[in-house]
Amino acid sequence: MSEAITIEDVSGGVRLIRWNRPAKKNALTGAMYDAATAALTGADDESQKIGAVVFAGLPGAFTAGNDLADFFAAGTAPRDAFSEMPALRFIRQLARTRTPMVAAVDGLAIGVGTTLTLHCDLVYVGPQARFRMPFVELGVVPEAAASHLLPRRIGLARASALLLLGEPFDGATAVALGLANAELPSEALEAHALAQAARLAALPRRAVQATRALMRGEQGLVEAAIEAEAQAFEAGLRDPETQARLARFLTGKA
């Protein structure tokens, strides 16, 4: 397991996935994605007795999104390798996980730091939460079915501002938009998320999973959106202009 992520099964049948790479504001690497994917897959295994999963970061950073160096490398990877990249495997598993998921977001939540919350059942934010999805700015498209899920959650006009213009928004705005359940003081945020996850874990497992599936609707549409986005994302990454733009970001010349 990557040292930049910790997986801990805490009391109440809750699995805590913590991004733990403070030097890079929890930017996610392939190893971190792989560890999180395995943790989610295992949570669906009834023998592990996990009733809910909580995503958390560190003070000041939930996650700054995908590591840009990995982005840059993906643009030159063999075409048959892109579909099995750790980030895409993680995104697919997010959509397929039957166990309820909770997010505790304080600090930066950039890119996948925002889009992963669209798959969570409960999202709690702290006063420092700052969401942003700058995919278009980088020369790519949204991922994790955000192009499908977000307009249906908040309407096309508001989704366009967030996805096309990459407008940032804070925790209070996330609550107002219906993208988060509540804003709490930073010192109470994670404990509250864990307590709510424990409440979910204490409920009848099959009833929770069936209710989630009924509320979420057609699973196939979400998975189809993920694959369509992945194709467009790969095309964007391979564009020379995108590679040049990423290179400037990596060298601090953007």
Short mmCIF file of C-alpha atoms in Angstrom, two decimals:
data_model
loop_
_atom_site.label_atom_id
_atom_site.label_comp_id
_atom_site.label_asym_id
_atom_site.label_seq_id
_atom_site.Cartn_x
_atom_site.Cartn_y
_atom_site.Cartn_z
CA MET A 1 0.00 0.00 0.00
CA SER A 2 1.21 3.51 -0.75
CA GLU A 3 2.38 5.47 2.31
CA ALA A 4 0.52 8.45 0.82
CA ILE A 5 -2.83 6.85 1.63
CA THR A 6 -4.01 5.16 4.81
CA ILE A 7 -6.83 2.63 5.00
CA GLU A 8 -8.24 2.04 8.46
CA ASP A 9 -11.25 0.04 9.60
CA VAL A 10 -12.65 1.93 12.58
CA SER A 11 -15.44 1.13 15.02
CA GLY A 12 -18.98 0.75 13.77
CA GLY A 13 -18.13 -1.12 10.57
CA VAL A 14 -16.64 1.95 8.85
CA ARG A 15 -13.64 1.97 6.52
CA LEU A 16 -11.70 5.27 6.51
CA ILE A 17 -9.74 6.10 3.35
CA ARG A 18 -7.43 9.02 4.02
CA TRP A 19 -5.37 10.81 1.38
CA ASN A 20 -2.07 11.39 3.16
CA ARG A 21 0.40 13.20 0.90
CA PRO A 22 0.73 16.62 2.57
CA ALA A 23 3.78 17.78 0.62
CA LYS A 24 1.71 17.65 -2.59
CA LYS A 25 -1.64 18.70 -1.09
CA ASN A 26 -2.78 15.08 -1.45
CA ALA A 27 -2.39 15.00 -5.24
CA LEU A 28 -3.23 11.43 -6.22
CA THR A 29 -0.72 9.02 -7.72
CA GLY A 30 -1.31 5.68 -9.37
CA ALA A 31 -0.38 3.84 -6.19
CA MET A 32 -2.87 5.89 -4.18
CA TYR A 33 -5.62 5.17 -6.70
CA ASP A 34 -4.83 1.44 -6.65
CA ALA A 35 -4.98 1.30 -2.85
CA ALA A 36 -8.30 3.16 -2.79
CA THR A 37 -9.76 0.90 -5.49
CA ALA A 38 -8.82 -2.18 -3.49
CA ALA A 39 -10.34 -0.66 -0.34
CA LEU A 40 -13.64 0.03 -2.12
CA THR A 41 -13.72 -3.41 -3.73
CA GLY A 42 -13.11 -5.03 -0.36
CA ALA A 43 -15.86 -2.99 1.28
CA ASP A 44 -18.39 -4.67 -0.99
CA ASP A 45 -17.19 -8.08 0.21
CA GLU A 46 -19.68 -9.02 2.94
CA SER A 47 -17.05 -11.08 4.75
CA GLN A 48 -15.13 -7.88 5.57
CA LYS A 49 -18.18 -6.53 7.44
CA ILE A 50 -17.78 -2.97 6.21
CA GLY A 51 -21.04 -1.04 6.17
CA ALA A 52 -19.81 2.37 4.99
CA VAL A 53 -16.71 4.08 3.62
CA VAL A 54 -15.46 7.56 4.52
CA PHE A 55 -13.08 9.60 2.34
CA ALA A 56 -11.01 12.20 4.19
CA GLY A 57 -7.87 14.23 3.65
CA LEU A 58 -5.68 16.35 5.87
CA PRO A 59 -6.21 19.84 7.33
CA GLY A 60 -6.20 22.26 4.40
CA ALA A 61 -6.39 19.66 1.65
CA PHE A 62 -8.92 16.99 0.78
CA THR A 63 -7.07 16.36 -2.49
CA ALA A 64 -5.57 18.63 -5.13
CA GLY A 65 -6.65 16.08 -7.74
CA ASN A 66 -4.62 13.91 -10.06
CA ASP A 67 -0.85 14.33 -9.91
CA LEU A 68 -0.04 16.44 -12.99
CA ALA A 69 3.12 14.44 -13.68
CA ASP A 70 0.93 11.35 -14.07
CA PHE A 71 -1.37 13.33 -16.37
CA PHE A 72 1.58 14.32 -18.52
CA ALA A 73 2.90 10.74 -18.71
CA ALA A 74 -0.54 9.39 -19.61
CA GLY A 75 -0.53 11.51 -22.74
CA THR A 76 2.37 9.50 -24.13
CA ALA A 77 1.43 6.06 -22.77
CA PRO A 78 0.53 3.25 -25.21
CA ARG A 79 -3.10 3.47 -26.25
CA ASP A 80 -3.98 0.03 -24.92
CA ALA A 81 -2.60 1.05 -21.50
CA PHE A 82 -4.80 4.11 -20.96
CA SER A 83 -7.98 2.12 -20.29
CA GLU A 84 -6.29 0.35 -17.39
CA MET A 85 -4.73 3.38 -15.77
CA PRO A 86 -5.16 3.38 -11.97
CA ALA A 87 -7.19 6.61 -12.02
CA LEU A 88 -9.73 5.16 -14.45
CA ARG A 89 -9.96 1.88 -12.53
CA PHE A 90 -10.69 3.91 -9.38
CA ILE A 91 -13.38 5.96 -11.13
CA ARG A 92 -15.07 2.83 -12.45
CA GLN A 93 -15.05 1.32 -8.97
CA LEU A 94 -16.54 4.48 -7.47
CA ALA A 95 -19.55 4.04 -9.72
CA ARG A 96 -19.84 0.30 -9.04
CA THR A 97 -19.39 0.32 -5.27
CA ARG A 98 -22.56 -0.81 -3.51
CA THR A 99 -21.42 0.15 -0.01
CA PRO A 100 -22.51 3.67 0.97
CA MET A 101 -19.78 6.31 0.81
CA VAL A 102 -19.33 9.51 2.82
CA ALA A 103 -16.92 12.39 2.19
CA ALA A 104 -15.43 14.80 4.74
CA VAL A 105 -14.06 17.70 2.69
CA ASP A 106 -12.00 20.54 4.13
CA GLY A 107 -9.46 22.49 2.13
CA LEU A 108 -8.73 21.92 -1.55
CA ALA A 109 -10.95 19.53 -3.52
CA ILE A 110 -9.72 19.91 -7.09
CA GLY A 111 -10.65 17.77 -10.10
CA VAL A 112 -11.34 14.26 -8.87
CA GLY A 113 -11.45 15.76 -5.38
CA THR A 114 -14.77 17.24 -6.47
CA THR A 115 -16.04 14.60 -8.88
CA LEU A 116 -15.61 11.69 -6.47
CA THR A 117 -18.07 13.39 -4.12
CA LEU A 118 -20.77 13.06 -6.79
CA HIS A 119 -20.70 9.32 -6.06
CA CYS A 120 -20.91 9.74 -2.29
CA ASP A 121 -24.20 9.37 -0.44
CA LEU A 122 -23.38 11.99 2.18
CA VAL A 123 -20.94 14.90 1.83
CA TYR A 124 -19.89 17.13 4.72
CA VAL A 125 -17.71 20.19 4.26
CA GLY A 126 -15.60 22.43 6.44
CA PRO A 127 -15.23 26.21 6.21
CA GLN A 128 -11.98 25.88 4.22
CA ALA A 129 -13.45 23.62 1.52
CA ARG A 130 -12.65 24.88 -1.97
CA PHE A 131 -14.01 22.92 -4.92
CA ARG A 132 -12.91 23.32 -8.54
CA MET A 133 -13.01 21.24 -11.74
CA PRO A 134 -10.44 22.81 -14.12
CA PHE A 135 -10.53 20.04 -16.74
CA VAL A 136 -11.30 22.25 -19.74
CA GLU A 137 -8.60 24.72 -18.69
CA LEU A 138 -6.09 21.85 -18.83
CA GLY A 139 -7.30 20.81 -22.28
CA VAL A 140 -9.26 17.72 -21.25
CA VAL A 141 -12.84 16.87 -20.27
CA PRO A 142 -14.51 16.02 -16.94
CA GLU A 143 -14.28 12.49 -15.53
CA ALA A 144 -16.12 10.20 -13.11
CA ALA A 145 -19.36 10.78 -15.08
CA ALA A 146 -19.42 14.41 -13.92
CA SER A 147 -20.69 15.51 -17.34
CA HIS A 148 -23.69 13.23 -16.81
CA LEU A 149 -24.27 13.57 -13.07
CA LEU A 150 -23.69 17.26 -12.41
CA PRO A 151 -26.27 18.75 -14.84
CA ARG A 152 -28.87 16.37 -13.43
CA ARG A 153 -28.05 17.46 -9.89
CA ILE A 154 -27.85 21.24 -10.28
CA GLY A 155 -29.15 22.06 -13.78
CA LEU A 156 -27.36 22.70 -17.06
CA ALA A 157 -26.64 26.41 -16.55
CA ARG A 158 -24.93 26.03 -13.19
CA ALA A 159 -23.14 22.85 -14.30
CA SER A 160 -21.82 24.73 -17.35
CA ALA A 161 -20.26 27.39 -15.15
CA LEU A 162 -18.54 24.76 -13.02
CA LEU A 163 -17.44 22.42 -15.82
CA LEU A 164 -16.81 24.73 -18.78
CA LEU A 165 -15.51 27.79 -16.94
CA GLY A 166 -14.07 25.83 -14.02
CA GLU A 167 -15.53 28.30 -11.55
CA PRO A 168 -14.46 27.55 -7.96
CA PHE A 169 -16.98 27.27 -5.16
CA ASP A 170 -16.78 26.95 -1.40
CA GLY A 171 -18.42 24.62 1.07
CA ALA A 172 -21.39 26.89 1.74
CA THR A 173 -22.09 27.05 -2.00
CA ALA A 174 -21.82 23.27 -2.24
CA VAL A 175 -24.51 22.99 0.44
CA ALA A 176 -26.70 25.58 -1.31
CA LEU A 177 -26.36 23.72 -4.63
CA GLY A 178 -27.31 20.41 -3.04
CA LEU A 179 -23.83 18.95 -3.56
CA ALA A 180 -23.16 18.68 0.18
CA ASN A 181 -25.31 17.94 3.19
CA ALA A 182 -23.92 20.38 5.74
CA GLU A 183 -21.03 22.63 6.65
CA LEU A 184 -19.38 22.01 10.02
CA PRO A 185 -16.46 23.48 11.95
CA SER A 186 -13.16 21.94 10.86
CA GLU A 187 -12.57 20.37 14.26
CA ALA A 188 -15.94 18.57 14.16
CA LEU A 189 -16.02 17.61 10.48
CA GLU A 190 -14.37 14.21 10.38
CA ALA A 191 -15.98 12.98 13.61
CA HIS A 192 -19.40 13.92 12.22
CA ALA A 193 -18.74 12.14 8.92
CA LEU A 194 -17.60 9.02 10.76
CA ALA A 195 -20.66 9.12 13.03
CA GLN A 196 -23.01 9.39 10.05
CA ALA A 197 -21.17 6.56 8.32
CA ALA A 198 -21.58 4.41 11.42
CA ARG A 199 -25.33 5.13 11.32
CA LEU A 200 -25.43 3.88 7.73
CA ALA A 201 -23.36 0.83 8.62
CA ALA A 202 -25.79 -0.09 11.40
CA LEU A 203 -28.73 -0.30 8.99
CA PRO A 204 -29.73 -3.51 7.18
CA ARG A 205 -27.07 -3.90 4.47
CA ARG A 206 -29.29 -5.17 1.65
CA ALA A 207 -31.94 -2.53 2.25
CA VAL A 208 -29.33 0.24 2.16
CA GLN A 209 -27.79 -1.06 -1.05
CA ALA A 210 -31.16 -1.55 -2.73
CA THR A 211 -32.30 1.95 -1.75
CA ARG A 212 -29.07 3.46 -3.08
CA ALA A 213 -29.58 1.67 -6.39
CA LEU A 214 -33.19 2.83 -6.66
CA MET A 215 -32.29 6.46 -5.97
CA ARG A 216 -29.37 6.47 -8.39
CA GLY A 217 -31.34 5.10 -11.32
CA GLU A 218 -29.84 3.46 -14.38
CA GLN A 219 -26.32 2.32 -13.51
CA GLY A 220 -25.53 1.68 -17.15
CA LEU A 221 -25.91 5.35 -18.03
CA VAL A 222 -23.32 6.35 -15.43
CA GLU A 223 -20.86 3.71 -16.56
CA ALA A 224 -21.40 4.66 -20.22
CA ALA A 225 -20.67 8.30 -19.34
CA ILE A 226 -17.44 7.26 -17.63
CA GLU A 227 -16.27 5.40 -20.72
CA ALA A 228 -17.28 8.20 -23.11
CA GLU A 229 -15.45 10.72 -20.95
CA ALA A 230 -12.40 8.44 -20.83
CA GLN A 231 -12.18 8.34 -24.61
CA ALA A 232 -12.47 12.13 -24.89
CA PHE A 233 -10.06 12.58 -21.98
CA GLU A 234 -7.43 10.41 -23.66
CA ALA A 235 -7.81 12.31 -26.92
CA GLY A 236 -7.34 15.57 -25.06
CA LEU A 237 -4.24 14.35 -23.25
CA ARG A 238 -2.63 13.28 -26.51
CA ASP A 239 -3.16 16.67 -28.12
CA PRO A 240 0.19 18.48 -28.48
CA GLU A 241 -1.31 21.72 -27.16
CA THR A 242 -2.49 19.92 -24.01
CA GLN A 243 0.93 18.35 -23.52
CA ALA A 244 2.54 21.78 -23.87
CA ARG A 245 0.06 23.28 -21.41
CA LEU A 246 0.71 20.54 -18.85
CA ALA A 247 4.43 20.98 -19.28
CA ARG A 248 4.07 24.67 -18.45
CA PHE A 249 2.04 23.83 -15.33
CA LEU A 250 4.68 21.31 -14.24
CA THR A 251 7.50 23.81 -14.67
CA GLY A 252 5.55 26.64 -13.05
CA LYS A 253 5.44 28.65 -16.26
CA ALA A 254 1.68 28.52 -16.81
#
